[in-house]
């Protein structure tokens, strides 16, 4: 029985990111204005600390596939079709890459993620709302 060499996270990220085109903050903003669904997967403490992107659907990472699978019994109302354009946003753009790849595996072929995550969005001066 051959032992395979483990894949490191950097290699895994490179591999999954090669499967789709990532977007920057301005592209994500333009996509959302054109009907794309922004999905914020950051955990509550980060949203409380840094704020929210107005109009983004908040779905924590551990629920993402269940909420965005158009065929799923626990899907969010926004998850209407496999053709839905989704931009996944985490804090700095790492976890969102793995999440976007997972959405591709579910057939959401237009899923992508935000390079640099929420921090890049905020640094670009794009809209951020203070959590209530």
JSON list of N, CA, C and O in Angstrom, two decimals, residues 49-92:
[
{"chain": "A", "resi": 49, "resn": "UNK", "atom": "N", "xyz": [-17.36, 43.02, 15.40]},
{"chain": "A", "resi": 49, "resn": "UNK", "atom": "CA", "xyz": [-16.18, 43.89, 15.49]},
{"chain": "A", "resi": 49, "resn": "UNK", "atom": "C", "xyz": [-16.07, 44.84, 14.30]},
{"chain": "A", "resi": 49, "resn": "UNK", "atom": "O", "xyz": [-15.81, 46.03, 14.46]},
{"chain": "A", "resi": 50, "resn": "UNK", "atom": "N", "xyz": [-16.26, 44.30, 13.08]},
{"chain": "A", "resi": 50, "resn": "UNK", "atom": "CA", "xyz": [-15.92, 45.05, 11.87]},
{"chain": "A", "resi": 50, "resn": "UNK", "atom": "C", "xyz": [-17.11, 45.57, 11.08]},
{"chain": "A", "resi": 50, "resn": "UNK", "atom": "O", "xyz": [-16.93, 46.43, 10.22]},
{"chain": "A", "resi": 51, "resn": "UNK", "atom": "N", "xyz": [-18.29, 45.05, 11.33]},
{"chain": "A", "resi": 51, "resn": "UNK", "atom": "CA", "xyz": [-19.46, 45.51, 10.59]},
{"chain": "A", "resi": 51, "resn": "UNK", "atom": "C", "xyz": [-19.89, 44.52, 9.52]},
{"chain": "A", "resi": 51, "resn": "UNK", "atom": "O", "xyz": [-19.34, 43.42, 9.40]},
{"chain": "A", "resi": 52, "resn": "UNK", "atom": "N", "xyz": [-20.89, 44.93, 8.76]},
{"chain": "A", "resi": 52, "resn": "UNK", "atom": "CA", "xyz": [-21.52, 44.08, 7.76]},
{"chain": "A", "resi": 52, "resn": "UNK", "atom": "C", "xyz": [-21.54, 44.76, 6.41]},
{"chain": "A", "resi": 52, "resn": "UNK", "atom": "O", "xyz": [-21.56, 45.99, 6.33]},
{"chain": "A", "resi": 53, "resn": "UNK", "atom": "N", "xyz": [-21.57, 43.98, 5.36]},
{"chain": "A", "resi": 53, "resn": "UNK", "atom": "CA", "xyz": [-21.76, 44.51, 4.02]},
{"chain": "A", "resi": 53, "resn": "UNK", "atom": "C", "xyz": [-23.27, 44.60, 3.78]},
{"chain": "A", "resi": 53, "resn": "UNK", "atom": "O", "xyz": [-23.96, 43.58, 3.84]},
{"chain": "A", "resi": 54, "resn": "UNK", "atom": "N", "xyz": [-23.78, 45.81, 3.57]},
{"chain": "A", "resi": 54, "resn": "UNK", "atom": "CA", "xyz": [-25.23, 45.95, 3.35]},
{"chain": "A", "resi": 54, "resn": "UNK", "atom": "C", "xyz": [-25.71, 45.05, 2.21]},
{"chain": "A", "resi": 54, "resn": "UNK", "atom": "O", "xyz": [-25.12, 45.02, 1.14]},
{"chain": "A", "resi": 55, "resn": "UNK", "atom": "N", "xyz": [-26.77, 44.32, 2.49]},
{"chain": "A", "resi": 55, "resn": "UNK", "atom": "CA", "xyz": [-27.36, 43.45, 1.48]},
{"chain": "A", "resi": 55, "resn": "UNK", "atom": "C", "xyz": [-26.77, 42.07, 1.38]},
{"chain": "A", "resi": 55, "resn": "UNK", "atom": "O", "xyz": [-27.31, 41.21, 0.70]},
{"chain": "A", "resi": 56, "resn": "UNK", "atom": "N", "xyz": [-25.65, 41.83, 2.05]},
{"chain": "A", "resi": 56, "resn": "UNK", "atom": "CA", "xyz": [-25.03, 40.50, 2.00]},
{"chain": "A", "resi": 56, "resn": "UNK", "atom": "C", "xyz": [-25.85, 39.52, 2.83]},
{"chain": "A", "resi": 56, "resn": "UNK", "atom": "O", "xyz": [-26.39, 39.87, 3.88]},
{"chain": "A", "resi": 57, "resn": "UNK", "atom": "N", "xyz": [-25.94, 38.30, 2.35]},
{"chain": "A", "resi": 57, "resn": "UNK", "atom": "CA", "xyz": [-26.58, 37.22, 3.10]},
{"chain": "A", "resi": 57, "resn": "UNK", "atom": "C", "xyz": [-25.54, 36.67, 4.08]},
{"chain": "A", "resi": 57, "resn": "UNK", "atom": "O", "xyz": [-24.45, 36.29, 3.67]},
{"chain": "A", "resi": 58, "resn": "UNK", "atom": "N", "xyz": [-25.87, 36.64, 5.35]},
{"chain": "A", "resi": 58, "resn": "UNK", "atom": "CA", "xyz": [-24.96, 36.10, 6.36]},
{"chain": "A", "resi": 58, "resn": "UNK", "atom": "C", "xyz": [-25.28, 34.63, 6.56]},
{"chain": "A", "resi": 58, "resn": "UNK", "atom": "O", "xyz": [-26.39, 34.27, 6.93]},
{"chain": "A", "resi": 59, "resn": "UNK", "atom": "N", "xyz": [-24.29, 33.79, 6.25]},
{"chain": "A", "resi": 59, "resn": "UNK", "atom": "CA", "xyz": [-24.41, 32.35, 6.44]},
{"chain": "A", "resi": 59, "resn": "UNK", "atom": "C", "xyz": [-23.06, 31.88, 6.98]},
{"chain": "A", "resi": 59, "resn": "UNK", "atom": "O", "xyz": [-22.07, 31.94, 6.26]},
{"chain": "A", "resi": 60, "resn": "UNK", "atom": "N", "xyz": [-23.02, 31.49, 8.22]},
{"chain": "A", "resi": 60, "resn": "UNK", "atom": "CA", "xyz": [-21.73, 31.05, 8.76]},
{"chain": "A", "resi": 60, "resn": "UNK", "atom": "C", "xyz": [-21.23, 29.83, 8.00]},
{"chain": "A", "resi": 60, "resn": "UNK", "atom": "O", "xyz": [-22.01, 29.06, 7.46]},
{"chain": "A", "resi": 61, "resn": "UNK", "atom": "N", "xyz": [-19.94, 29.69, 7.97]},
{"chain": "A", "resi": 61, "resn": "UNK", "atom": "CA", "xyz": [-19.28, 28.68, 7.12]},
{"chain": "A", "resi": 61, "resn": "UNK", "atom": "C", "xyz": [-19.85, 27.28, 7.32]},
{"chain": "A", "resi": 61, "resn": "UNK", "atom": "O", "xyz": [-20.02, 26.54, 6.36]},
{"chain": "A", "resi": 62, "resn": "UNK", "atom": "N", "xyz": [-20.12, 26.89, 8.54]},
{"chain": "A", "resi": 62, "resn": "UNK", "atom": "CA", "xyz": [-20.58, 25.53, 8.79]},
{"chain": "A", "resi": 62, "resn": "UNK", "atom": "C", "xyz": [-21.98, 25.24, 8.26]},
{"chain": "A", "resi": 62, "resn": "UNK", "atom": "O", "xyz": [-22.40, 24.09, 8.24]},
{"chain": "A", "resi": 63, "resn": "UNK", "atom": "N", "xyz": [-22.70, 26.25, 7.80]},
{"chain": "A", "resi": 63, "resn": "UNK", "atom": "CA", "xyz": [-24.04, 26.07, 7.24]},
{"chain": "A", "resi": 63, "resn": "UNK", "atom": "C", "xyz": [-24.11, 26.34, 5.75]},
{"chain": "A", "resi": 63, "resn": "UNK", "atom": "O", "xyz": [-25.16, 26.16, 5.13]},
{"chain": "A", "resi": 64, "resn": "UNK", "atom": "N", "xyz": [-23.01, 26.76, 5.16]},
{"chain": "A", "resi": 64, "resn": "UNK", "atom": "CA", "xyz": [-23.02, 27.30, 3.80]},
{"chain": "A", "resi": 64, "resn": "UNK", "atom": "C", "xyz": [-23.63, 26.35, 2.77]},
{"chain": "A", "resi": 64, "resn": "UNK", "atom": "O", "xyz": [-24.54, 26.74, 2.03]},
{"chain": "A", "resi": 65, "resn": "UNK", "atom": "N", "xyz": [-23.15, 25.13, 2.69]},
{"chain": "A", "resi": 65, "resn": "UNK", "atom": "CA", "xyz": [-23.63, 24.20, 1.67]},
{"chain": "A", "resi": 65, "resn": "UNK", "atom": "C", "xyz": [-25.12, 23.91, 1.84]},
{"chain": "A", "resi": 65, "resn": "UNK", "atom": "O", "xyz": [-25.86, 23.83, 0.86]},
{"chain": "A", "resi": 66, "resn": "UNK", "atom": "N", "xyz": [-25.58, 23.78, 3.06]},
{"chain": "A", "resi": 66, "resn": "UNK", "atom": "CA", "xyz": [-27.00, 23.49, 3.30]},
{"chain": "A", "resi": 66, "resn": "UNK", "atom": "C", "xyz": [-27.87, 24.66, 2.91]},
{"chain": "A", "resi": 66, "resn": "UNK", "atom": "O", "xyz": [-28.97, 24.49, 2.40]},
{"chain": "A", "resi": 67, "resn": "UNK", "atom": "N", "xyz": [-27.39, 25.88, 3.10]},
{"chain": "A", "resi": 67, "resn": "UNK", "atom": "CA", "xyz": [-28.19, 27.07, 2.83]},
{"chain": "A", "resi": 67, "resn": "UNK", "atom": "C", "xyz": [-28.17, 27.48, 1.35]},
{"chain": "A", "resi": 67, "resn": "UNK", "atom": "O", "xyz": [-29.09, 28.13, 0.89]},
{"chain": "A", "resi": 68, "resn": "UNK", "atom": "N", "xyz": [-27.10, 27.10, 0.61]},
{"chain": "A", "resi": 68, "resn": "UNK", "atom": "CA", "xyz": [-27.00, 27.55, -0.78]},
{"chain": "A", "resi": 68, "resn": "UNK", "atom": "C", "xyz": [-27.27, 26.46, -1.81]},
{"chain": "A", "resi": 68, "resn": "UNK", "atom": "O", "xyz": [-27.31, 26.76, -3.00]},
{"chain": "A", "resi": 69, "resn": "UNK", "atom": "N", "xyz": [-27.46, 25.23, -1.41]},
{"chain": "A", "resi": 69, "resn": "UNK", "atom": "CA", "xyz": [-27.79, 24.17, -2.36]},
{"chain": "A", "resi": 69, "resn": "UNK", "atom": "C", "xyz": [-29.23, 24.37, -2.84]},
{"chain": "A", "resi": 69, "resn": "UNK", "atom": "O", "xyz": [-30.17, 24.21, -2.06]},
{"chain": "A", "resi": 70, "resn": "UNK", "atom": "N", "xyz": [-29.42, 24.71, -4.11]},
{"chain": "A", "resi": 70, "resn": "UNK", "atom": "CA", "xyz": [-30.78, 24.94, -4.61]},
{"chain": "A", "resi": 70, "resn": "UNK", "atom": "C", "xyz": [-31.70, 23.73, -4.46]},
{"chain": "A", "resi": 70, "resn": "UNK", "atom": "O", "xyz": [-32.92, 23.88, -4.46]},
{"chain": "A", "resi": 71, "resn": "UNK", "atom": "N", "xyz": [-31.14, 22.55, -4.33]},
{"chain": "A", "resi": 71, "resn": "UNK", "atom": "CA", "xyz": [-31.94, 21.33, -4.17]},
{"chain": "A", "resi": 71, "resn": "UNK", "atom": "C", "xyz": [-32.12, 20.95, -2.70]},
{"chain": "A", "resi": 71, "resn": "UNK", "atom": "O", "xyz": [-32.81, 19.99, -2.39]},
{"chain": "A", "resi": 72, "resn": "UNK", "atom": "N", "xyz": [-31.48, 21.69, -1.81]},
{"chain": "A", "resi": 72, "resn": "UNK", "atom": "CA", "xyz": [-31.46, 21.32, -0.41]},
{"chain": "A", "resi": 72, "resn": "UNK", "atom": "C", "xyz": [-32.74, 21.66, 0.33]},
{"chain": "A", "resi": 72, "resn": "UNK", "atom": "O", "xyz": [-33.43, 22.63, 0.02]},
{"chain": "A", "resi": 73, "resn": "UNK", "atom": "N", "xyz": [-33.04, 20.85, 1.32]},
{"chain": "A", "resi": 73, "resn": "UNK", "atom": "CA", "xyz": [-34.24, 21.07, 2.13]},
{"chain": "A", "resi": 73, "resn": "UNK", "atom": "C", "xyz": [-34.08, 22.24, 3.10]},
{"chain": "A", "resi": 73, "resn": "UNK", "atom": "O", "xyz": [-35.06, 22.73, 3.63]},
{"chain": "A", "resi": 74, "resn": "UNK", "atom": "N", "xyz": [-32.86, 22.70, 3.33]},
{"chain": "A", "resi": 74, "resn": "UNK", "atom": "CA", "xyz": [-32.60, 23.80, 4.26]},
{"chain": "A", "resi": 74, "resn": "UNK", "atom": "C", "xyz": [-32.07, 25.05, 3.54]},
{"chain": "A", "resi": 74, "resn": "UNK", "atom": "O", "xyz": [-31.44, 25.89, 4.14]},
{"chain": "A", "resi": 75, "resn": "UNK", "atom": "N", "xyz": [-32.36, 25.13, 2.25]},
{"chain": "A", "resi": 75, "resn": "UNK", "atom": "CA", "xyz": [-31.79, 26.23, 1.47]},
{"chain": "A", "resi": 75, "resn": "UNK", "atom": "C", "xyz": [-32.40, 27.58, 1.86]},
{"chain": "A", "resi": 75, "resn": "UNK", "atom": "O", "xyz": [-33.55, 27.67, 2.28]},
{"chain": "A", "resi": 76, "resn": "UNK", "atom": "N", "xyz": [-31.59, 28.61, 1.67]},
{"chain": "A", "resi": 76, "resn": "UNK", "atom": "CA", "xyz": [-32.06, 29.98, 1.84]},
{"chain": "A", "resi": 76, "resn": "UNK", "atom": "C", "xyz": [-32.95, 30.34, 0.65]},
{"chain": "A", "resi": 76, "resn": "UNK", "atom": "O", "xyz": [-32.74, 29.82, -0.45]},
{"chain": "A", "resi": 77, "resn": "UNK", "atom": "N", "xyz": [-33.91, 31.21, 0.83]},
{"chain": "A", "resi": 77, "resn": "UNK", "atom": "CA", "xyz": [-34.78, 31.59, -0.29]},
{"chain": "A", "resi": 77, "resn": "UNK", "atom": "C", "xyz": [-34.01, 32.13, -1.49]},
{"chain": "A", "resi": 77, "resn": "UNK", "atom": "O", "xyz": [-34.45, 31.99, -2.64]},
{"chain": "A", "resi": 78, "resn": "UNK", "atom": "N", "xyz": [-32.86, 32.74, -1.25]},
{"chain": "A", "resi": 78, "resn": "UNK", "atom": "CA", "xyz": [-32.05, 33.30, -2.33]},
{"chain": "A", "resi": 78, "resn": "UNK", "atom": "C", "xyz": [-31.42, 32.23, -3.22]},
{"chain": "A", "resi": 78, "resn": "UNK", "atom": "O", "xyz": [-31.03, 32.51, -4.35]},
{"chain": "A", "resi": 79, "resn": "UNK", "atom": "N", "xyz": [-31.29, 31.02, -2.71]},
{"chain": "A", "resi": 79, "resn": "UNK", "atom": "CA", "xyz": [-30.64, 29.93, -3.45]},
{"chain": "A", "resi": 79, "resn": "UNK", "atom": "C", "xyz": [-31.64, 29.27, -4.40]},
{"chain": "A", "resi": 79, "resn": "UNK", "atom": "O", "xyz": [-32.06, 28.14, -4.21]},
{"chain": "A", "resi": 80, "resn": "UNK", "atom": "N", "xyz": [-31.99, 30.00, -5.44]},
{"chain": "A", "resi": 80, "resn": "UNK", "atom": "CA", "xyz": [-33.05, 29.57, -6.35]},
{"chain": "A", "resi": 80, "resn": "UNK", "atom": "C", "xyz": [-32.57, 28.67, -7.48]},
{"chain": "A", "resi": 80, "resn": "UNK", "atom": "O", "xyz": [-33.35, 27.92, -8.04]},
{"chain": "A", "resi": 81, "resn": "UNK", "atom": "N", "xyz": [-31.28, 28.78, -7.84]},
{"chain": "A", "resi": 81, "resn": "UNK", "atom": "CA", "xyz": [-30.82, 28.12, -9.05]},
{"chain": "A", "resi": 81, "resn": "UNK", "atom": "C", "xyz": [-29.33, 27.83, -8.97]},
{"chain": "A", "resi": 81, "resn": "UNK", "atom": "O", "xyz": [-28.58, 28.54, -8.30]},
{"chain": "A", "resi": 82, "resn": "UNK", "atom": "N", "xyz": [-28.90, 26.80, -9.70]},
{"chain": "A", "resi": 82, "resn": "UNK", "atom": "CA", "xyz": [-27.48, 26.51, -9.80]},
{"chain": "A", "resi": 82, "resn": "UNK", "atom": "C", "xyz": [-26.75, 27.57, -10.63]},
{"chain": "A", "resi": 82, "resn": "UNK", "atom": "O", "xyz": [-25.53, 27.63, -10.62]},
{"chain": "A", "resi": 83, "resn": "UNK", "atom": "N", "xyz": [-27.50, 28.42, -11.32]},
{"chain": "A", "resi": 83, "resn": "UNK", "atom": "CA", "xyz": [-26.91, 29.48, -12.13]},
{"chain": "A", "resi": 83, "resn": "UNK", "atom": "C", "xyz": [-26.70, 30.77, -11.32]},
{"chain": "A", "resi": 83, "resn": "UNK", "atom": "O", "xyz": [-26.21, 31.76, -11.84]},
{"chain": "A", "resi": 84, "resn": "UNK", "atom": "N", "xyz": [-27.06, 30.75, -10.05]},
{"chain": "A", "resi": 84, "resn": "UNK", "atom": "CA", "xyz": [-26.90, 31.92, -9.19]},
{"chain": "A", "resi": 84, "resn": "UNK", "atom": "C", "xyz": [-25.43, 32.32, -9.10]},
{"chain": "A", "resi": 84, "resn": "UNK", "atom": "O", "xyz": [-24.56, 31.49, -8.89]},
{"chain": "A", "resi": 85, "resn": "UNK", "atom": "N", "xyz": [-25.16, 33.61, -9.30]},
{"chain": "A", "resi": 85, "resn": "UNK", "atom": "CA", "xyz": [-23.80, 34.12, -9.12]},
{"chain": "A", "resi": 85, "resn": "UNK", "atom": "C", "xyz": [-23.63, 34.42, -7.64]},
{"chain": "A", "resi": 85, "resn": "UNK", "atom": "O", "xyz": [-24.39, 35.21, -7.06]},
{"chain": "A", "resi": 86, "resn": "UNK", "atom": "N", "xyz": [-22.64, 33.78, -7.03]},
{"chain": "A", "resi": 86, "resn": "UNK", "atom": "CA", "xyz": [-22.38, 33.91, -5.60]},
{"chain": "A", "resi": 86, "resn": "UNK", "atom": "C", "xyz": [-20.95, 34.39, -5.41]},
{"chain": "A", "resi": 86, "resn": "UNK", "atom": "O", "xyz": [-20.03, 33.86, -6.03]},
{"chain": "A", "resi": 87, "resn": "UNK", "atom": "N", "xyz": [-20.78, 35.40, -4.54]},
{"chain": "A", "resi": 87, "resn": "UNK", "atom": "CA", "xyz": [-19.45, 35.84, -4.14]},
{"chain": "A", "resi": 87, "resn": "UNK", "atom": "C", "xyz": [-19.34, 35.58, -2.64]},
{"chain": "A", "resi": 87, "resn": "UNK", "atom": "O", "xyz": [-20.04, 36.20, -1.84]},
{"chain": "A", "resi": 88, "resn": "UNK", "atom": "N", "xyz": [-18.49, 34.62, -2.27]},
{"chain": "A", "resi": 88, "resn": "UNK", "atom": "CA", "xyz": [-18.31, 34.26, -0.87]},
{"chain": "A", "resi": 88, "resn": "UNK", "atom": "C", "xyz": [-17.26, 35.18, -0.25]},
{"chain": "A", "resi": 88, "resn": "UNK", "atom": "O", "xyz": [-16.21, 35.43, -0.85]},
{"chain": "A", "resi": 89, "resn": "UNK", "atom": "N", "xyz": [-17.57, 35.66, 0.95]},
{"chain": "A", "resi": 89, "resn": "UNK", "atom": "CA", "xyz": [-16.68, 36.61, 1.63]},
{"chain": "A", "resi": 89, "resn": "UNK", "atom": "C", "xyz": [-16.38, 36.11, 3.03]},
{"chain": "A", "resi": 89, "resn": "UNK", "atom": "O", "xyz": [-17.30, 35.89, 3.83]},
{"chain": "A", "resi": 90, "resn": "UNK", "atom": "N", "xyz": [-15.09, 35.92, 3.30]},
{"chain": "A", "resi": 90, "resn": "UNK", "atom": "CA", "xyz": [-14.66, 35.62, 4.66]},
{"chain": "A", "resi": 90, "resn": "UNK", "atom": "C", "xyz": [-13.89, 36.85, 5.16]},
{"chain": "A", "resi": 90, "resn": "UNK", "atom": "O", "xyz": [-14.03, 37.93, 4.60]},
{"chain": "A", "resi": 91, "resn": "UNK", "atom": "N", "xyz": [-13.08, 36.71, 6.18]},
{"chain": "A", "resi": 91, "resn": "UNK", "atom": "CA", "xyz": [-12.39, 37.87, 6.72]},
{"chain": "A", "resi": 91, "resn": "UNK", "atom": "C", "xyz": [-11.25, 38.34, 5.83]},
{"chain": "A", "resi": 91, "resn": "UNK", "atom": "O", "xyz": [-11.11, 39.52, 5.57]},
{"chain": "A", "resi": 92, "resn": "UNK", "atom": "N", "xyz": [-10.40, 37.40, 5.36]},
{"chain": "A", "resi": 92, "resn": "UNK", "atom": "CA", "xyz": [-9.22, 37.80, 4.60]},
{"chain": "A", "resi": 92, "resn": "UNK", "atom": "C", "xyz": [-9.06, 37.09, 3.26]},
{"chain": "A", "resi": 92, "resn": "UNK", "atom": "O", "xyz": [-8.05, 37.26, 2.59]}
]
